[in-house]
XYZ file of N, CA, C and O in Angstrom:
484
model
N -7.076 -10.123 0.075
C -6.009 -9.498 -0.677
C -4.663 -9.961 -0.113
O -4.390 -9.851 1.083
N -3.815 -10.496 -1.045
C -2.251 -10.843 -1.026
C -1.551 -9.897 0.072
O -1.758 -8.701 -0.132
N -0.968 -10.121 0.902
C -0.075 -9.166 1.392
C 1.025 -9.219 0.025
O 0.865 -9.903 -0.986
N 2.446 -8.070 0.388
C 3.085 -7.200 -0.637
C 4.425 -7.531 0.075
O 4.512 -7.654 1.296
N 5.387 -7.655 -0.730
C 6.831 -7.816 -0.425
C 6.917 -5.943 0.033
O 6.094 -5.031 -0.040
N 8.438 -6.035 0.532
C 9.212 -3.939 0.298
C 9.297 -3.495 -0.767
O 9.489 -2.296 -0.970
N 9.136 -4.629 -1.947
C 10.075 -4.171 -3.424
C 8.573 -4.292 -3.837
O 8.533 -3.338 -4.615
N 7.105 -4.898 -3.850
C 5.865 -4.559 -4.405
C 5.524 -3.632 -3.871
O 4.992 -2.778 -4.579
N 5.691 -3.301 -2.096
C 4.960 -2.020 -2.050
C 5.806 -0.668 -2.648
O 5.028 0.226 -2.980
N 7.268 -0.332 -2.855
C 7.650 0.400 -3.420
C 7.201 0.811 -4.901
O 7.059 1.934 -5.385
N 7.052 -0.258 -5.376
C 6.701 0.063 -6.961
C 5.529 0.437 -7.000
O 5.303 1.436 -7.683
N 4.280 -0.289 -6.221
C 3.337 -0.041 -5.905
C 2.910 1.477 -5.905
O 2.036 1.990 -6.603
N 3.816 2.154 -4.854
C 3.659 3.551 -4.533
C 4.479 4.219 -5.928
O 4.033 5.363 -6.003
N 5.295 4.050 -6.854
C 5.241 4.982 -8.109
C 3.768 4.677 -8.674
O 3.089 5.656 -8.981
N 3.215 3.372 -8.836
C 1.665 3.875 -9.212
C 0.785 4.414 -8.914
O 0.026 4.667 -9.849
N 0.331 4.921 -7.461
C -0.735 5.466 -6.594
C 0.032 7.256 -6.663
O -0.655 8.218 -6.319
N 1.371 7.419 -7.110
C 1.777 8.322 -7.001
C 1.880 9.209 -8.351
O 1.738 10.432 -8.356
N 2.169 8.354 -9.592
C 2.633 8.802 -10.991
C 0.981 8.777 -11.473
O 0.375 9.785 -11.838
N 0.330 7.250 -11.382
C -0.562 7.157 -12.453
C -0.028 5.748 -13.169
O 0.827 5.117 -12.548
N -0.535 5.183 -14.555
C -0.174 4.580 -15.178
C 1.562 4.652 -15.764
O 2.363 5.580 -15.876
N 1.621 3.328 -16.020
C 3.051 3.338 -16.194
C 3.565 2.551 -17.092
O 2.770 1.611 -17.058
N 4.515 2.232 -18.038
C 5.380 1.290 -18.808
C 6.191 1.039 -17.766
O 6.762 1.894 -17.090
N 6.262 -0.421 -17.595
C 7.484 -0.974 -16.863
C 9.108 -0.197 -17.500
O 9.959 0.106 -16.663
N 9.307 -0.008 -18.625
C 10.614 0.684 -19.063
C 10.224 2.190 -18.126
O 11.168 2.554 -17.425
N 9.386 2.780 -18.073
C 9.456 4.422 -17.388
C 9.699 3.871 -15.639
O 10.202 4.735 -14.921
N 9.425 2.746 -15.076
C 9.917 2.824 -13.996
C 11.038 2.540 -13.802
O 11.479 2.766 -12.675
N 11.709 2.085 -14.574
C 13.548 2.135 -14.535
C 14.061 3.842 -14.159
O 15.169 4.094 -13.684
N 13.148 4.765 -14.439
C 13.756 6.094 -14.502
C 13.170 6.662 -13.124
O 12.944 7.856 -12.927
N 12.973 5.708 -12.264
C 12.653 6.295 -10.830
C 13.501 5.771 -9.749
O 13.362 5.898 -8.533
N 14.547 5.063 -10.530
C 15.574 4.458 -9.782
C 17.416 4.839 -10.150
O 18.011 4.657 -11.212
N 17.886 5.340 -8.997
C 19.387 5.582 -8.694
C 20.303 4.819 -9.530
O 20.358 3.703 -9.012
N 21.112 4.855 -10.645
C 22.204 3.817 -10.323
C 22.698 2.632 -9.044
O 23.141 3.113 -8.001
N 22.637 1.676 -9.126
C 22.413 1.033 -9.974
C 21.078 0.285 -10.167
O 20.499 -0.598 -9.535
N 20.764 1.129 -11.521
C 19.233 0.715 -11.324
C 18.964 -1.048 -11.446
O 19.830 -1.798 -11.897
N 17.647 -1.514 -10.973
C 17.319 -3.020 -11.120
C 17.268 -2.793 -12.827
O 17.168 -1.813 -13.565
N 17.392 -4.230 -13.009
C 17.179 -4.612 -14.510
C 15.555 -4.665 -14.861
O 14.665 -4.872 -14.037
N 15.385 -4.430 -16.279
C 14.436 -4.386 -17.134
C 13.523 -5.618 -16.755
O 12.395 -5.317 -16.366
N 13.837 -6.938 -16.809
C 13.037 -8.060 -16.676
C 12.473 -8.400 -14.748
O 11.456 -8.932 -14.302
N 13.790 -7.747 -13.995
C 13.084 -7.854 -12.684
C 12.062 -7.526 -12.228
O 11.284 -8.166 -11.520
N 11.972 -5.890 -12.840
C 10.951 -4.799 -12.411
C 9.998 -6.019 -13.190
O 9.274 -6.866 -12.667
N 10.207 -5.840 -14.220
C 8.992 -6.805 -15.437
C 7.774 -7.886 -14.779
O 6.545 -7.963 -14.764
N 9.105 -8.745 -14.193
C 8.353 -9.954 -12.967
C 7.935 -9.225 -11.992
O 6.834 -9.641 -11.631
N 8.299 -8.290 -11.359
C 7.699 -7.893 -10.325
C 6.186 -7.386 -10.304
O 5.276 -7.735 -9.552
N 6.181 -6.183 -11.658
C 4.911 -5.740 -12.149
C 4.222 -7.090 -12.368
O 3.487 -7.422 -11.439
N 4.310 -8.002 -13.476
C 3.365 -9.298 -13.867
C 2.914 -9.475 -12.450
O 1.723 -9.195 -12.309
N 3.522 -9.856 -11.373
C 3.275 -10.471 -9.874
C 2.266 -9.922 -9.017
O 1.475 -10.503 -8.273
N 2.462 -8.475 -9.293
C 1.460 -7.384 -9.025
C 0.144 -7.501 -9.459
O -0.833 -7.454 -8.712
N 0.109 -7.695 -11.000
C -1.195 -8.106 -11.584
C -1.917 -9.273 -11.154
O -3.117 -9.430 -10.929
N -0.851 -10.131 -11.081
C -1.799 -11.961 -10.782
C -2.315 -11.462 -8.965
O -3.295 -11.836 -8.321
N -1.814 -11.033 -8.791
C -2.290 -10.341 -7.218
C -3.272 -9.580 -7.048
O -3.801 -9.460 -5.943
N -3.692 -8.919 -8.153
C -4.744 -8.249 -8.246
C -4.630 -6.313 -8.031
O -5.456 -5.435 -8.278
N -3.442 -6.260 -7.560
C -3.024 -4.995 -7.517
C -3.302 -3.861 -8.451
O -3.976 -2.848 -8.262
N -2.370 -4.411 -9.910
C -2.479 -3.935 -10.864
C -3.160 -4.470 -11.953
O -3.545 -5.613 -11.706
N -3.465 -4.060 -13.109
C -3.956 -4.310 -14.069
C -3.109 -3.371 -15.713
O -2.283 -2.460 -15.761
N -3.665 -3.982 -16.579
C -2.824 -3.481 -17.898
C -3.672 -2.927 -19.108
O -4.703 -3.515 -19.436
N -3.261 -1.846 -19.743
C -3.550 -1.453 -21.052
C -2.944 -2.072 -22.262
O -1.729 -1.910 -22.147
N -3.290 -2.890 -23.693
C -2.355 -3.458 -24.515
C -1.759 -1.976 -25.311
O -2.594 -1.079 -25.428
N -0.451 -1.734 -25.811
C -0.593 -1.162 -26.556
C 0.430 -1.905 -27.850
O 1.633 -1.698 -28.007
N -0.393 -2.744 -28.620
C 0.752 -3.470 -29.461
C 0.857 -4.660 -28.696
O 0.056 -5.432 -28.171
N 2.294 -4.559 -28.810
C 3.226 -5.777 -27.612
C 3.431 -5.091 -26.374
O 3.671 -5.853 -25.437
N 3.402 -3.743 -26.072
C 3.603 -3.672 -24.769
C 2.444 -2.915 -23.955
O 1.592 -2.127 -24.366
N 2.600 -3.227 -23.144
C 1.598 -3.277 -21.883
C 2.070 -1.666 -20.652
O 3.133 -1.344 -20.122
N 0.748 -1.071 -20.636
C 0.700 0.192 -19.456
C -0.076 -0.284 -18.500
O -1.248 -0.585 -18.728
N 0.404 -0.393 -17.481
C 0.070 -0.727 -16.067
C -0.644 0.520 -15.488
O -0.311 1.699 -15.602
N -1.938 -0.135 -14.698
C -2.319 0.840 -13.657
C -2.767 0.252 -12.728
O -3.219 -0.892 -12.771
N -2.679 1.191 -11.460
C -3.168 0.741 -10.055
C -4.348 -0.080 -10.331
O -4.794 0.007 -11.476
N -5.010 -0.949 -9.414
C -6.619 -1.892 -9.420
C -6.740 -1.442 -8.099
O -7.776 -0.805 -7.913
N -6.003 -1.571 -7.110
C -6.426 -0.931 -5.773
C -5.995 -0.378 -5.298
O -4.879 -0.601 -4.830
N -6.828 0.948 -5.113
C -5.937 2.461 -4.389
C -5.276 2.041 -3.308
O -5.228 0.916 -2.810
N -4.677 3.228 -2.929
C -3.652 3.343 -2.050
C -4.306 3.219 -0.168
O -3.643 2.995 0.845
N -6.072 3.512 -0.336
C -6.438 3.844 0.941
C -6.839 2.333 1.053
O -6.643 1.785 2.138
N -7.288 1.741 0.205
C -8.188 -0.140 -0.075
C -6.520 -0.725 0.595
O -6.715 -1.505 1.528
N -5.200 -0.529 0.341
C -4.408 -1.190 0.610
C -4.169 -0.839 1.912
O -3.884 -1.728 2.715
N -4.262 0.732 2.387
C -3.805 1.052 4.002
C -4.695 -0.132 4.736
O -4.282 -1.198 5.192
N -6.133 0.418 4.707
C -7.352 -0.300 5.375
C -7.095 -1.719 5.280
O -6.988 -2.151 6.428
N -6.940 -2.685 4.382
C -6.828 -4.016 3.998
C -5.134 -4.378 4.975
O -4.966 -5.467 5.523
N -4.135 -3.336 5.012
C -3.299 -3.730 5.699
C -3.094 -3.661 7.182
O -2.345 -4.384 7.839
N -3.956 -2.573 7.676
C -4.640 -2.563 9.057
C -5.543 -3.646 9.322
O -5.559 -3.919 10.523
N -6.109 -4.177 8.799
C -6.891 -5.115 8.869
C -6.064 -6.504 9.428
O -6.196 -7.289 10.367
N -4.986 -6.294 8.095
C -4.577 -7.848 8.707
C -3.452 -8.084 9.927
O -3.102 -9.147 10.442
N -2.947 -6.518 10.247
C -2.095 -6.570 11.235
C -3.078 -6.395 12.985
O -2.502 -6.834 13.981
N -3.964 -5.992 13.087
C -4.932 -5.921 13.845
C -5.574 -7.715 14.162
O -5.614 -8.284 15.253
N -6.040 -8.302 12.707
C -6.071 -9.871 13.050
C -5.067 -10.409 13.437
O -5.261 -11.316 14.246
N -3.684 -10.124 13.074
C -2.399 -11.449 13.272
C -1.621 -11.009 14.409
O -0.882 -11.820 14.967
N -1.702 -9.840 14.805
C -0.880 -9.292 15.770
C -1.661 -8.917 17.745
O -1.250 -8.989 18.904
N -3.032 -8.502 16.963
C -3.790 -8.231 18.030
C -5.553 -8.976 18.210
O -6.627 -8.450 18.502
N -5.160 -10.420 17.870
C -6.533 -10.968 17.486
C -7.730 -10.116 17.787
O -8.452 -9.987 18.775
N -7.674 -9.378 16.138
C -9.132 -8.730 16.128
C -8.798 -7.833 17.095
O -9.594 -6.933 16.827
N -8.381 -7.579 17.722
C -9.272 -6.286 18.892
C -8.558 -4.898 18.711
O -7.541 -4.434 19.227
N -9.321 -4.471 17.927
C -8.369 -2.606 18.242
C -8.168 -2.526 19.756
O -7.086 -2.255 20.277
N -9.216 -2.764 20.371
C -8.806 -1.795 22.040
C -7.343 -2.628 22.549
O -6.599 -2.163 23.412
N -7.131 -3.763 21.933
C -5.718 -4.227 22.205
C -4.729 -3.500 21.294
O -3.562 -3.468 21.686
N -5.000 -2.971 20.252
C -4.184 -1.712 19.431
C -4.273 -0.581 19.948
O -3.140 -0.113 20.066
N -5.120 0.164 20.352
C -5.176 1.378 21.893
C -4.616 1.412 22.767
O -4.241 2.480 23.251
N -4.373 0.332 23.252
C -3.973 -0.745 24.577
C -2.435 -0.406 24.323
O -1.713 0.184 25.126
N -2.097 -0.833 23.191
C -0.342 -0.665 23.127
C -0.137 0.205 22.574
O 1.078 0.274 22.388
N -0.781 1.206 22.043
C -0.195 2.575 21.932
C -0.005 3.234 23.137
O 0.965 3.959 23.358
N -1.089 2.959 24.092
C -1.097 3.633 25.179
C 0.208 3.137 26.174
O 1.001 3.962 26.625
N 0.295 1.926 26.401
C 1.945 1.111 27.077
C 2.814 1.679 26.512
O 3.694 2.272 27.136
N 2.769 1.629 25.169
C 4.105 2.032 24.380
C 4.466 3.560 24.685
O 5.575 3.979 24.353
N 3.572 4.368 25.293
C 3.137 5.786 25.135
C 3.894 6.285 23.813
O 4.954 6.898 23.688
N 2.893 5.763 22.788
C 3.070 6.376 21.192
C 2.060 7.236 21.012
O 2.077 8.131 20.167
N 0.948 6.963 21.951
C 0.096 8.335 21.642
C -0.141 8.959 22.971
O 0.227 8.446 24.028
N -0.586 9.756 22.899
C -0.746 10.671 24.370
C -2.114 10.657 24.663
O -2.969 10.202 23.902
N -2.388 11.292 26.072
C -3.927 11.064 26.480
C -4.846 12.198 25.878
O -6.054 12.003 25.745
N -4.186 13.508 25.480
C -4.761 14.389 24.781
C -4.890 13.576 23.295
O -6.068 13.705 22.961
N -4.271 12.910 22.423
C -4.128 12.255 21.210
C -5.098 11.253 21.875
O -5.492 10.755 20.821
N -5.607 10.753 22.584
C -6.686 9.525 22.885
C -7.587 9.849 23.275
O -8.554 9.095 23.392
N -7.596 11.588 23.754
C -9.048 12.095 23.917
C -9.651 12.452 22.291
O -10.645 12.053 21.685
N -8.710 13.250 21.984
C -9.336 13.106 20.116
C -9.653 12.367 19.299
O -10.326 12.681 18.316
N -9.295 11.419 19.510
C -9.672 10.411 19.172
C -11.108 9.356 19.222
O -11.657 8.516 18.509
N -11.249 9.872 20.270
C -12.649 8.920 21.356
C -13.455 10.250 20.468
O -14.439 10.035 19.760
N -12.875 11.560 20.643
C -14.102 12.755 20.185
C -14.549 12.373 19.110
O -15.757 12.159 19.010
N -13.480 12.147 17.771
C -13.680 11.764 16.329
C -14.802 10.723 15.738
O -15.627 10.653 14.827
N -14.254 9.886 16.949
C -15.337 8.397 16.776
C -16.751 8.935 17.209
O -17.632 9.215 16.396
N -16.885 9.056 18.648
C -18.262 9.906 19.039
C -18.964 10.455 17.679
O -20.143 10.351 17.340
N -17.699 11.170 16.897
C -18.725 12.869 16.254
C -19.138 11.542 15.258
O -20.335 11.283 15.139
N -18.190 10.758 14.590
C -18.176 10.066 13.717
C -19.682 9.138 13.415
O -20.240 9.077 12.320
N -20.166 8.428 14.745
C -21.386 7.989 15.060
C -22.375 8.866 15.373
O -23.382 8.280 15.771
N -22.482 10.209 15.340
C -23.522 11.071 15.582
C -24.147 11.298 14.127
O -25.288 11.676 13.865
N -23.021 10.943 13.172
C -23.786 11.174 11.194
C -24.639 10.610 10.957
O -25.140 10.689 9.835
């Protein structure tokens, strides 16, 4: 799966969040000054050839909906930051939470518990 620009995963998330969509109804989730009609447009199409989204015909225009949830994209994006950042190895992602102290040793005992209970199913 494609990694996602800021401006695909934003739009992205009005779909995992709204549901299906007309590219014209996502103009109405944006502030003055909103992006133009044809940007969003390319952006959605870009989404689709990516596999993200997919479309309903209705006529000439087209309702977009999610193709891959929101959890297929977390997991798929852990995935690739775990390969490119920490070749493959979570315990090197443990490893720098723990240096970084972003998690605590009570937060890393729950953790170890979760997994344990997790392999006892």
């Amino acid at each position: 799966m494609k990694g996602l620009t800021a401006k695909e995963e934003e739009i992205m998330n009005y779909f995992w969040l709204k549901g299906p969509l007309f590219v014209k109804e996502l103009l109405d989730f944006y502030d003055e000054p909103k992006p133009h009609f044809n940007t969003l447009s390319t952006i959605v199409r870009g989404l689709e050839e990516k596999g993200y989204l997919s479309h309903k015909a209705y006529g000439k225009t087209y309702q977009y909906y999610a193709a891959v949830s929101e959890e297929e994209f977390r997991k798929s994006t852990l995935k690739q930051v775990v390969r490119k950042y920490f070749n493959n190895s979570y315990l090197g992602v443990v490893s720098s939470l723990i240096e970084e102290e972003d998690i605590s040793l009570n937060e890393l005992k729950e953790l170890i518990e979760k997994v344990e209970r997790g392999h006892e199913a």
